Amino acid sequence: MGTKEVNRGESPDVAKVDSTGTSLSYVLFKSTIAQWVWTLGFIIGGCCSNAYALEMLVTDAPQSGNLITFAQFLLVATEGLIVNLEFGSGFLPRLKERNIPLSRWLVMVLLFFFSSQLNNMAFGYKIPMTLHIIFRSGSLIANMILGVLILGKRYNFSQIASIIFVTAGVIITTFSTVGSKASSPTDTTASQQIVGVGILTVALLMASFLGIVQEVTYSKYGKHWREGLFYTHVLSLPFFLLFFNDISAQINLYVSSPSAPLPGYVSIFLDSLGFKKLPKLIFYLLLNVGTQYFCVSGVQRLSSMSTALTLNLVLTIRKMISIVFSVVYFRQPVSVNFFVGTVLAFGGTFIYSMASIKSQPKETQASVGKKEN
């Protein structure tokens, strides 16, 4: 199957707009309210519910990152296969023609798969969910550095200042969390968390480089979010053979977990399917996988509807909601330094987005949205 390259000249749909023409008001004009409500519901509801289910899983089974990632990828790949199949003149179905070359997808798959694996692996080193979320706000730092080195980008004073705020926030939050439960500087927990922070750092760099590759690819071939969702997940599945023994062991652990105390309506639904009891970890794995699909779909939809800056703002709000929920529901310890670091990290992210919108040229197309797992 070949690929189609699109003309990246100015689209008739893109009028000459003012300096805020690519902000939320312009996107809302181009999209229906129903689309936005649906998409934001996918992101806020799906991603926050996913974070809750993930925290429940890693609390009881912190080493199950491979199983969780495999289950997520398998569901998205299966749904994408159904969407991307078409029937031609023959009887056998075939995949729809790609808009982007397979070689491009393979590069993105490697970066996407291993960054996802590293993020999940970090939970095995006693990294709290709150730190995990805030640390990933450091993607702005990595994006700026790689943007300057690879794409030759330039940033204004407000953008640079906001990055300094984010950097300071991530550093303060990290130091306030790592070793906070350790009895001494040499405590095993502190040592494990230091390794976990190192893993998160590598994952952050890989995810930022993935964003650069996506930006260059989408600017050349156009935005095709459903195609991207399918190929980045289905091409990753063979890599899980490397973790076959670990995944098998985790499945046994999940199946043998105690039954979950489920809400009444969930119990009624399971009874109707013939399931009298459902292991706790299996239930939260199903919840995590289902909500992950809605989360990823919502992010991909928004990236095709809006600018990368709008996407960044929405995802920042989603992260803040997840942190508040984690602190309140799971009673995560919050120190003054942690609170200050959180404010700096998210405040810097918001300032960066606002400064970037103001620096947009008068005649520009919507920027390319980037994915987040």
mmCIF file of C-alpha atoms in Angstrom:
data_model
loop_
_atom_site.group_PDB
_atom_site.id
_atom_site.type_symbol
_atom_site.label_atom_id
_atom_site.label_comp_id
_atom_site.label_asym_id
_atom_site.label_seq_id
_atom_site.Cartn_x
_atom_site.Cartn_y
_atom_site.Cartn_z
ATOM 1 C CA MET A 1 0.000 0.000 0.000
ATOM 2 C CA GLY A 2 1.300 3.387 -0.891
ATOM 3 C CA THR A 3 1.039 6.607 1.002
ATOM 4 C CA LYS A 4 -0.489 9.931 0.125
ATOM 5 C CA GLU A 5 1.403 13.174 0.646
ATOM 6 C CA VAL A 6 -0.710 16.254 1.059
ATOM 7 C CA ASN A 7 -0.121 19.766 -0.102
ATOM 8 C CA ARG A 8 0.767 21.835 2.949
ATOM 9 C CA GLY A 9 -0.070 25.154 1.368
ATOM 10 C CA GLU A 10 -2.614 27.405 3.033
ATOM 11 C CA SER A 11 -6.000 25.754 3.256
ATOM 12 C CA PRO A 12 -9.101 27.668 2.156
ATOM 13 C CA ASP A 13 -10.441 26.967 5.645
ATOM 14 C CA VAL A 14 -7.635 28.966 7.231
ATOM 15 C CA ALA A 15 -8.456 32.635 6.993
ATOM 16 C CA LYS A 16 -6.205 35.514 7.916
ATOM 17 C CA VAL A 17 -6.796 35.805 11.623
ATOM 18 C CA ASP A 18 -5.537 38.070 14.352
ATOM 19 C CA SER A 19 -2.860 37.197 16.905
ATOM 20 C CA THR A 20 -5.288 35.052 18.877
ATOM 21 C CA GLY A 21 -6.725 33.388 15.786
ATOM 22 C CA THR A 22 -5.395 29.946 16.649
ATOM 23 C CA SER A 23 -6.584 30.066 20.261
ATOM 24 C CA LEU A 24 -9.661 28.464 21.757
ATOM 25 C CA SER A 25 -12.097 30.960 20.204
ATOM 26 C CA TYR A 26 -10.951 30.116 16.677
ATOM 27 C CA VAL A 27 -11.070 26.384 17.322
ATOM 28 C CA LEU A 28 -14.559 26.635 18.826
ATOM 29 C CA PHE A 29 -15.666 28.472 15.689
ATOM 30 C CA LYS A 30 -14.338 25.611 13.539
ATOM 31 C CA SER A 31 -15.784 22.827 15.665
ATOM 32 C CA THR A 32 -19.256 22.158 16.944
ATOM 33 C CA ILE A 33 -20.082 22.446 20.636
ATOM 34 C CA ALA A 34 -21.129 18.799 20.622
ATOM 35 C CA GLN A 35 -17.696 17.718 19.364
ATOM 36 C CA TRP A 36 -15.984 19.684 22.105
ATOM 37 C CA VAL A 37 -18.209 18.393 24.891
ATOM 38 C CA TRP A 38 -17.702 14.834 23.654
ATOM 39 C CA THR A 39 -13.933 15.227 23.292
ATOM 40 C CA LEU A 40 -13.370 16.996 26.611
ATOM 41 C CA GLY A 41 -15.535 14.384 28.308
ATOM 42 C CA PHE A 42 -13.258 11.678 26.890
ATOM 43 C CA ILE A 43 -10.150 13.465 28.175
ATOM 44 C CA ILE A 44 -11.264 14.686 31.606
ATOM 45 C CA GLY A 45 -13.426 11.673 32.444
ATOM 46 C CA GLY A 46 -11.344 9.015 30.720
ATOM 47 C CA CYS A 47 -7.881 10.184 31.772
ATOM 48 C CA CYS A 48 -8.824 10.937 35.389
ATOM 49 C CA SER A 49 -10.638 7.597 35.779
ATOM 50 C CA ASN A 50 -7.640 5.915 34.194
ATOM 51 C CA ALA A 51 -5.295 7.497 36.738
ATOM 52 C CA TYR A 52 -7.545 6.265 39.556
ATOM 53 C CA ALA A 53 -7.607 2.688 38.229
ATOM 54 C CA LEU A 54 -3.858 2.743 37.633
ATOM 55 C CA GLU A 55 -3.162 3.875 41.187
ATOM 56 C CA MET A 56 -5.354 1.077 42.526
ATOM 57 C CA LEU A 57 -3.376 -1.444 40.447
ATOM 58 C CA VAL A 58 0.136 -0.240 41.282
ATOM 59 C CA THR A 59 -0.731 -0.058 44.972
ATOM 60 C CA ASP A 60 -1.353 -3.828 45.118
ATOM 61 C CA ALA A 61 0.841 -4.920 42.189
ATOM 62 C CA PRO A 62 3.578 -2.317 41.525
ATOM 63 C CA GLN A 63 5.501 -4.633 39.166
ATOM 64 C CA SER A 64 2.618 -5.162 36.724
ATOM 65 C CA GLY A 65 3.472 -2.365 34.277
ATOM 66 C CA ASN A 66 4.060 -4.771 31.377
ATOM 67 C CA LEU A 67 0.651 -6.427 31.762
ATOM 68 C CA ILE A 68 -1.157 -3.086 32.084
ATOM 69 C CA THR A 69 0.547 -1.637 28.999
ATOM 70 C CA PHE A 70 -0.050 -4.803 26.955
ATOM 71 C CA ALA A 71 -3.759 -4.846 27.811
ATOM 72 C CA GLN A 72 -4.105 -1.168 26.885
ATOM 73 C CA PHE A 73 -2.295 -1.590 23.575
ATOM 74 C CA LEU A 74 -4.252 -4.731 22.676
ATOM 75 C CA LEU A 75 -7.636 -3.020 23.107
ATOM 76 C CA VAL A 76 -6.672 0.092 21.113
ATOM 77 C CA ALA A 77 -5.086 -2.024 18.347
ATOM 78 C CA THR A 78 -8.169 -4.264 18.093
ATOM 79 C CA GLU A 79 -10.554 -1.318 17.821
ATOM 80 C CA GLY A 80 -8.235 0.380 15.322
ATOM 81 C CA LEU A 81 -8.074 -2.762 13.191
ATOM 82 C CA ILE A 82 -11.854 -2.800 12.882
ATOM 83 C CA VAL A 83 -11.936 0.877 11.925
ATOM 84 C CA ASN A 84 -9.091 0.603 9.408
ATOM 85 C CA LEU A 85 -10.401 -2.445 7.551
ATOM 86 C CA GLU A 86 -12.214 -2.030 4.246
ATOM 87 C CA PHE A 87 -13.672 -4.398 1.659
ATOM 88 C CA GLY A 88 -12.494 -4.031 -1.916
ATOM 89 C CA SER A 89 -13.537 -5.937 -4.998
ATOM 90 C CA GLY A 90 -12.504 -9.261 -3.447
ATOM 91 C CA PHE A 91 -13.956 -11.126 -0.496
ATOM 92 C CA LEU A 92 -11.070 -10.560 1.929
ATOM 93 C CA PRO A 93 -10.822 -7.292 3.851
ATOM 94 C CA ARG A 94 -7.717 -5.148 3.607
ATOM 95 C CA LEU A 95 -6.235 -2.230 5.478
ATOM 96 C CA LYS A 96 -7.098 1.222 4.242
ATOM 97 C CA GLU A 97 -4.440 3.097 2.306
ATOM 98 C CA ARG A 98 -2.001 4.822 4.624
ATOM 99 C CA ASN A 99 -1.525 8.562 4.532
ATOM 100 C CA ILE A 100 1.859 8.351 6.276
ATOM 101 C CA PRO A 101 4.727 5.994 5.279
ATOM 102 C CA LEU A 102 5.206 2.879 7.393
ATOM 103 C CA SER A 103 8.836 3.830 8.079
ATOM 104 C CA ARG A 104 7.650 6.966 9.896
ATOM 105 C CA TRP A 105 5.276 4.939 12.025
ATOM 106 C CA LEU A 106 8.018 2.472 12.964
ATOM 107 C CA VAL A 107 10.199 5.262 14.375
ATOM 108 C CA MET A 108 7.278 6.651 16.368
ATOM 109 C CA VAL A 109 6.331 3.157 17.553
ATOM 110 C CA LEU A 110 9.773 2.532 19.040
ATOM 111 C CA LEU A 111 9.728 5.850 20.905
ATOM 112 C CA PHE A 112 6.090 5.505 21.981
ATOM 113 C CA PHE A 113 6.383 1.903 23.168
ATOM 114 C CA PHE A 114 9.564 2.273 25.206
ATOM 115 C CA SER A 115 8.548 5.612 26.748
ATOM 116 C CA SER A 116 5.252 4.000 27.824
ATOM 117 C CA GLN A 117 7.100 1.002 29.243
ATOM 118 C CA LEU A 118 9.527 3.185 31.190
ATOM 119 C CA ASN A 119 6.701 5.278 32.661
ATOM 120 C CA ASN A 120 4.943 2.163 33.947
ATOM 121 C CA MET A 121 8.221 0.607 35.092
ATOM 122 C CA ALA A 122 8.837 3.602 37.368
ATOM 123 C CA PHE A 123 5.919 2.546 39.586
ATOM 124 C CA GLY A 124 7.927 -0.537 40.539
ATOM 125 C CA TYR A 125 10.413 1.815 42.216
ATOM 126 C CA LYS A 126 7.857 3.296 44.618
ATOM 127 C CA ILE A 127 7.235 6.476 42.651
ATOM 128 C CA PRO A 128 4.006 8.088 43.959
ATOM 129 C CA MET A 129 1.299 8.863 41.408
ATOM 130 C CA THR A 130 1.414 12.572 42.312
ATOM 131 C CA LEU A 131 5.147 12.826 41.562
ATOM 132 C CA HIS A 132 4.664 10.783 38.407
ATOM 133 C CA ILE A 133 2.102 13.287 37.092
ATOM 134 C CA ILE A 134 4.052 16.415 38.051
ATOM 135 C CA PHE A 135 7.354 15.069 36.748
ATOM 136 C CA ARG A 136 5.835 14.612 33.307
ATOM 137 C CA SER A 137 5.104 18.353 33.253
ATOM 138 C CA GLY A 138 8.834 18.596 32.671
ATOM 139 C CA SER A 139 8.116 17.696 29.051
ATOM 140 C CA LEU A 140 8.109 21.449 28.354
ATOM 141 C CA ILE A 141 11.753 21.585 29.380
ATOM 142 C CA ALA A 142 12.725 18.681 27.170
ATOM 143 C CA ASN A 143 10.589 19.992 24.289
ATOM 144 C CA MET A 144 12.307 23.374 24.422
ATOM 145 C CA ILE A 145 15.807 21.912 24.478
ATOM 146 C CA LEU A 146 15.120 19.469 21.648
ATOM 147 C CA GLY A 147 13.231 22.126 19.687
ATOM 148 C CA VAL A 148 16.262 24.426 19.785
ATOM 149 C CA LEU A 149 18.794 21.690 18.998
ATOM 150 C CA ILE A 150 16.847 19.814 16.292
ATOM 151 C CA LEU A 151 14.342 22.248 14.790
ATOM 152 C CA GLY A 152 16.199 25.510 15.429
ATOM 153 C CA LYS A 153 13.256 27.030 17.304
ATOM 154 C CA ARG A 154 13.465 30.317 19.180
ATOM 155 C CA TYR A 155 11.564 31.269 22.325
ATOM 156 C CA ASN A 156 10.600 34.620 23.835
ATOM 157 C CA PHE A 157 11.401 35.836 27.344
ATOM 158 C CA SER A 158 8.034 34.783 28.829
ATOM 159 C CA GLN A 159 8.397 31.264 27.458
ATOM 160 C CA ILE A 160 11.914 30.923 28.863
ATOM 161 C CA ALA A 161 10.792 32.298 32.248
ATOM 162 C CA SER A 162 7.902 29.839 32.364
ATOM 163 C CA ILE A 163 10.277 26.960 31.659
ATOM 164 C CA ILE A 164 12.416 28.083 34.593
ATOM 165 C CA PHE A 165 9.289 27.967 36.786
ATOM 166 C CA VAL A 166 8.439 24.462 35.558
ATOM 167 C CA THR A 167 12.015 23.261 36.086
ATOM 168 C CA ALA A 168 12.106 24.656 39.613
ATOM 169 C CA GLY A 169 8.712 23.139 40.365
ATOM 170 C CA VAL A 170 9.717 19.674 39.161
ATOM 171 C CA ILE A 171 12.995 19.781 41.110
ATOM 172 C CA ILE A 172 11.340 20.976 44.347
ATOM 173 C CA THR A 173 8.541 18.414 44.059
ATOM 174 C CA THR A 174 10.995 15.609 43.314
ATOM 175 C CA PHE A 175 13.210 16.357 46.305
ATOM 176 C CA SER A 176 10.209 16.802 48.595
ATOM 177 C CA THR A 177 8.912 13.359 47.583
ATOM 178 C CA VAL A 178 11.996 11.195 47.106
ATOM 179 C CA GLY A 179 12.987 9.709 50.407
ATOM 180 C CA SER A 180 10.153 11.459 52.285
ATOM 181 C CA LYS A 181 9.139 8.119 53.790
ATOM 182 C CA ALA A 182 12.683 6.909 54.311
ATOM 183 C CA SER A 183 14.053 6.519 57.798
ATOM 184 C CA SER A 184 17.578 7.454 56.673
ATOM 185 C CA PRO A 185 19.393 8.728 53.527
ATOM 186 C CA THR A 186 20.441 5.164 52.789
ATOM 187 C CA ASP A 187 16.961 3.711 53.180
ATOM 188 C CA THR A 188 15.953 1.250 50.456
ATOM 189 C CA THR A 189 12.871 3.315 49.578
ATOM 190 C CA ALA A 190 14.986 6.408 48.851
ATOM 191 C CA SER A 191 17.400 4.394 46.693
ATOM 192 C CA GLN A 192 14.552 2.862 44.729
ATOM 193 C CA GLN A 193 12.911 6.239 44.176
ATOM 194 C CA ILE A 194 16.151 7.730 42.850
ATOM 195 C CA VAL A 195 16.309 4.940 40.260
ATOM 196 C CA GLY A 196 12.641 5.552 39.465
ATOM 197 C CA VAL A 197 13.283 9.265 38.878
ATOM 198 C CA GLY A 198 16.113 8.334 36.508
ATOM 199 C CA ILE A 199 13.749 6.062 34.565
ATOM 200 C CA LEU A 200 11.154 8.851 34.364
ATOM 201 C CA THR A 201 13.816 11.231 33.043
ATOM 202 C CA VAL A 202 14.741 8.883 30.184
ATOM 203 C CA ALA A 203 11.046 8.351 29.397
ATOM 204 C CA LEU A 204 10.524 12.114 29.369
ATOM 205 C CA LEU A 205 13.301 12.650 26.821
ATOM 206 C CA MET A 206 11.986 9.860 24.601
ATOM 207 C CA ALA A 207 8.435 11.244 24.722
ATOM 208 C CA SER A 208 9.680 14.731 23.854
ATOM 209 C CA PHE A 209 11.657 13.424 20.896
ATOM 210 C CA LEU A 210 8.512 11.566 19.823
ATOM 211 C CA GLY A 211 6.712 14.907 19.846
ATOM 212 C CA ILE A 212 9.363 16.368 17.531
ATOM 213 C CA VAL A 213 9.016 13.434 15.128
ATOM 214 C CA GLN A 214 5.218 13.753 15.183
ATOM 215 C CA GLU A 215 5.353 17.479 14.510
ATOM 216 C CA VAL A 216 7.630 17.057 11.491
ATOM 217 C CA THR A 217 5.617 14.093 10.169
ATOM 218 C CA TYR A 218 2.181 15.672 10.565
ATOM 219 C CA SER A 219 3.322 18.964 9.057
ATOM 220 C CA LYS A 220 4.389 17.067 5.928
ATOM 221 C CA TYR A 221 1.619 14.480 5.563
ATOM 222 C CA GLY A 222 -1.286 16.030 7.454
ATOM 223 C CA LYS A 223 -3.049 15.075 10.690
ATOM 224 C CA HIS A 224 -4.475 11.552 10.675
ATOM 225 C CA TRP A 225 -5.201 10.762 14.300
ATOM 226 C CA ARG A 226 -7.079 7.495 13.764
ATOM 227 C CA GLU A 227 -4.297 6.130 11.595
ATOM 228 C CA GLY A 228 -1.750 7.167 14.200
ATOM 229 C CA LEU A 229 -3.736 5.589 17.026
ATOM 230 C CA PHE A 230 -3.891 2.272 15.171
ATOM 231 C CA TYR A 231 -0.327 1.943 13.879
ATOM 232 C CA THR A 232 1.448 3.129 17.034
ATOM 233 C CA HIS A 233 -0.411 0.454 19.015
ATOM 234 C CA VAL A 234 -0.629 -2.513 16.627
ATOM 235 C CA LEU A 235 3.046 -2.306 15.601
ATOM 236 C CA SER A 236 4.022 -2.282 19.289
ATOM 237 C CA LEU A 237 2.352 -5.612 20.113
ATOM 238 C CA PRO A 238 5.243 -7.895 18.939
ATOM 239 C CA PHE A 239 7.591 -6.170 21.412
ATOM 240 C CA PHE A 240 5.604 -7.597 24.309
ATOM 241 C CA LEU A 241 6.981 -11.055 23.480
ATOM 242 C CA LEU A 242 10.142 -9.822 25.209
ATOM 243 C CA PHE A 243 8.137 -9.690 28.452
ATOM 244 C CA PHE A 244 6.128 -12.894 28.000
ATOM 245 C CA ASN A 245 7.254 -14.561 31.264
ATOM 246 C CA ASP A 246 6.649 -11.422 33.307
ATOM 247 C CA ILE A 247 3.190 -10.878 31.807
ATOM 248 C CA SER A 248 2.241 -14.515 32.457
ATOM 249 C CA ALA A 249 3.322 -14.233 36.098
ATOM 250 C CA GLN A 250 1.325 -11.039 36.541
ATOM 251 C CA ILE A 251 -1.794 -12.612 35.008
ATOM 252 C CA ASN A 252 -1.589 -15.397 37.615
ATOM 253 C CA LEU A 253 -1.228 -12.770 40.354
ATOM 254 C CA TYR A 254 -4.243 -10.838 39.066
ATOM 255 C CA VAL A 255 -6.439 -13.927 38.767
ATOM 256 C CA SER A 256 -5.588 -15.059 42.295
ATOM 257 C CA SER A 257 -6.292 -11.646 43.867
ATOM 258 C CA PRO A 258 -9.245 -11.408 46.297
ATOM 259 C CA SER A 259 -12.692 -10.505 45.023
ATOM 260 C CA ALA A 260 -13.377 -6.819 44.645
ATOM 261 C CA PRO A 261 -16.004 -5.010 46.740
ATOM 262 C CA LEU A 262 -17.914 -3.576 43.798
ATOM 263 C CA PRO A 263 -20.709 -0.985 43.623
ATOM 264 C CA GLY A 264 -24.226 -2.423 43.450
ATOM 265 C CA TYR A 265 -24.847 -1.590 39.792
ATOM 266 C CA VAL A 266 -21.527 -3.205 38.811
ATOM 267 C CA SER A 267 -22.395 -6.380 40.728
ATOM 268 C CA ILE A 268 -25.790 -6.549 39.025
ATOM 269 C CA PHE A 269 -24.160 -6.154 35.620
ATOM 270 C CA LEU A 270 -21.593 -8.892 36.333
ATOM 271 C CA ASP A 271 -24.318 -11.211 37.659
ATOM 272 C CA SER A 272 -26.190 -10.763 34.381
ATOM 273 C CA LEU A 273 -23.049 -11.950 32.577
ATOM 274 C CA GLY A 274 -22.720 -14.990 34.808
ATOM 275 C CA PHE A 275 -19.823 -13.662 36.931
ATOM 276 C CA LYS A 276 -20.591 -14.127 40.601
ATOM 277 C CA LYS A 277 -17.185 -12.925 41.702
ATOM 278 C CA LEU A 278 -14.450 -10.932 39.973
ATOM 279 C CA PRO A 279 -10.873 -10.657 41.261
ATOM 280 C CA LYS A 280 -10.087 -7.147 42.428
ATOM 281 C CA LEU A 281 -7.054 -6.653 40.176
ATOM 282 C CA ILE A 282 -8.900 -7.996 37.130
ATOM 283 C CA PHE A 283 -11.720 -5.501 37.704
ATOM 284 C CA TYR A 284 -9.348 -2.526 37.963
ATOM 285 C CA LEU A 285 -7.359 -3.754 34.961
ATOM 286 C CA LEU A 286 -10.553 -3.786 32.872
ATOM 287 C CA LEU A 287 -11.438 -0.331 34.194
ATOM 288 C CA ASN A 288 -7.943 0.949 33.412
ATOM 289 C CA VAL A 289 -7.925 -0.461 29.895
ATOM 290 C CA GLY A 290 -11.381 0.885 29.078
ATOM 291 C CA THR A 291 -10.689 4.371 30.408
ATOM 292 C CA GLN A 292 -7.282 4.411 28.680
ATOM 293 C CA TYR A 293 -9.045 3.984 25.353
ATOM 294 C CA PHE A 294 -11.313 6.956 26.040
ATOM 295 C CA CYS A 295 -8.354 9.013 27.276
ATOM 296 C CA VAL A 296 -6.134 8.333 24.245
ATOM 297 C CA SER A 297 -9.036 8.781 21.820
ATOM 298 C CA GLY A 298 -9.917 12.106 23.412
ATOM 299 C CA VAL A 299 -6.343 13.376 23.196
ATOM 300 C CA GLN A 300 -6.066 12.321 19.566
ATOM 301 C CA ARG A 301 -9.418 13.916 18.702
ATOM 302 C CA LEU A 302 -8.444 17.183 20.354
ATOM 303 C CA SER A 303 -5.061 17.213 18.627
ATOM 304 C CA SER A 304 -6.860 17.066 15.275
ATOM 305 C CA MET A 305 -9.373 19.771 16.268
ATOM 306 C CA SER A 306 -7.131 22.324 17.942
ATOM 307 C CA THR A 307 -3.659 23.731 18.350
ATOM 308 C CA ALA A 308 -0.973 21.982 20.361
ATOM 309 C CA LEU A 309 -1.217 24.844 22.860
ATOM 310 C CA THR A 310 -4.926 24.276 23.465
ATOM 311 C CA LEU A 311 -4.210 20.566 23.888
ATOM 312 C CA ASN A 312 -1.444 21.371 26.362
ATOM 313 C CA LEU A 313 -3.774 23.567 28.440
ATOM 314 C CA VAL A 314 -6.521 20.936 28.571
ATOM 315 C CA LEU A 315 -4.057 18.207 29.570
ATOM 316 C CA THR A 316 -2.584 20.448 32.272
ATOM 317 C CA ILE A 317 -6.044 20.938 33.777
ATOM 318 C CA ARG A 318 -6.610 17.187 33.595
ATOM 319 C CA LYS A 319 -3.354 16.527 35.453
ATOM 320 C CA MET A 320 -4.301 18.986 38.183
ATOM 321 C CA ILE A 321 -7.648 17.241 38.678
ATOM 322 C CA SER A 322 -5.866 13.859 38.905
ATOM 323 C CA ILE A 323 -3.440 15.174 41.515
ATOM 324 C CA VAL A 324 -6.209 16.662 43.665
ATOM 325 C CA PHE A 325 -8.149 13.395 43.483
ATOM 326 C CA SER A 326 -5.051 11.331 44.327
ATOM 327 C CA VAL A 327 -4.216 13.503 47.333
ATOM 328 C CA VAL A 328 -7.787 13.537 48.682
ATOM 329 C CA TYR A 329 -8.908 9.965 47.903
ATOM 330 C CA PHE A 330 -5.643 8.107 48.504
ATOM 331 C CA ARG A 331 -4.519 10.478 51.256
ATOM 332 C CA GLN A 332 -1.146 11.103 49.703
ATOM 333 C CA PRO A 333 1.144 13.114 51.995
ATOM 334 C CA VAL A 334 1.538 16.741 50.879
ATOM 335 C CA SER A 335 4.282 18.958 52.320
ATOM 336 C CA VAL A 336 4.693 22.708 51.881
ATOM 337 C CA ASN A 337 7.537 22.113 49.419
ATOM 338 C CA PHE A 338 5.368 19.717 47.424
ATOM 339 C CA PHE A 339 2.605 22.312 47.205
ATOM 340 C CA VAL A 340 5.051 25.056 46.134
ATOM 341 C CA GLY A 341 6.581 22.774 43.508
ATOM 342 C CA THR A 342 3.157 21.856 42.154
ATOM 343 C CA VAL A 343 2.131 25.511 41.825
ATOM 344 C CA LEU A 344 5.384 26.378 40.048
ATOM 345 C CA ALA A 345 5.153 23.418 37.652
ATOM 346 C CA PHE A 346 1.547 23.933 36.593
ATOM 347 C CA GLY A 347 1.726 27.717 36.774
ATOM 348 C CA GLY A 348 4.768 27.667 34.488
ATOM 349 C CA THR A 349 2.941 25.372 32.064
ATOM 350 C CA PHE A 350 -0.007 27.763 31.899
ATOM 351 C CA ILE A 351 2.234 30.829 31.413
ATOM 352 C CA TYR A 352 4.141 29.045 28.650
ATOM 353 C CA SER A 353 0.922 28.274 26.788
ATOM 354 C CA MET A 354 -0.348 31.850 27.086
ATOM 355 C CA ALA A 355 3.003 33.293 25.997
ATOM 356 C CA SER A 356 3.107 30.939 23.017
ATOM 357 C CA ILE A 357 -0.371 31.978 21.883
ATOM 358 C CA LYS A 358 0.572 35.676 21.995
ATOM 359 C CA SER A 359 3.745 35.033 20.007
ATOM 360 C CA GLN A 360 1.864 33.342 17.139
ATOM 361 C CA PRO A 361 2.153 35.127 13.781
ATOM 362 C CA LYS A 362 -0.946 36.750 12.308
ATOM 363 C CA GLU A 363 -1.185 34.259 9.473
ATOM 364 C CA THR A 364 -0.679 30.719 10.667
ATOM 365 C CA GLN A 365 -2.298 27.345 10.596
ATOM 366 C CA ALA A 366 -3.165 25.392 13.697
ATOM 367 C CA SER A 367 -0.129 23.786 15.248
ATOM 368 C CA VAL A 368 0.183 20.059 15.343
ATOM 369 C CA GLY A 369 -1.155 18.345 18.454
ATOM 370 C CA LYS A 370 0.988 15.835 20.308
ATOM 371 C CA LYS A 371 0.004 12.633 22.110
ATOM 372 C CA GLU A 372 0.235 11.900 26.008
ATOM 373 C CA ASN A 373 -0.036 8.278 27.755
#
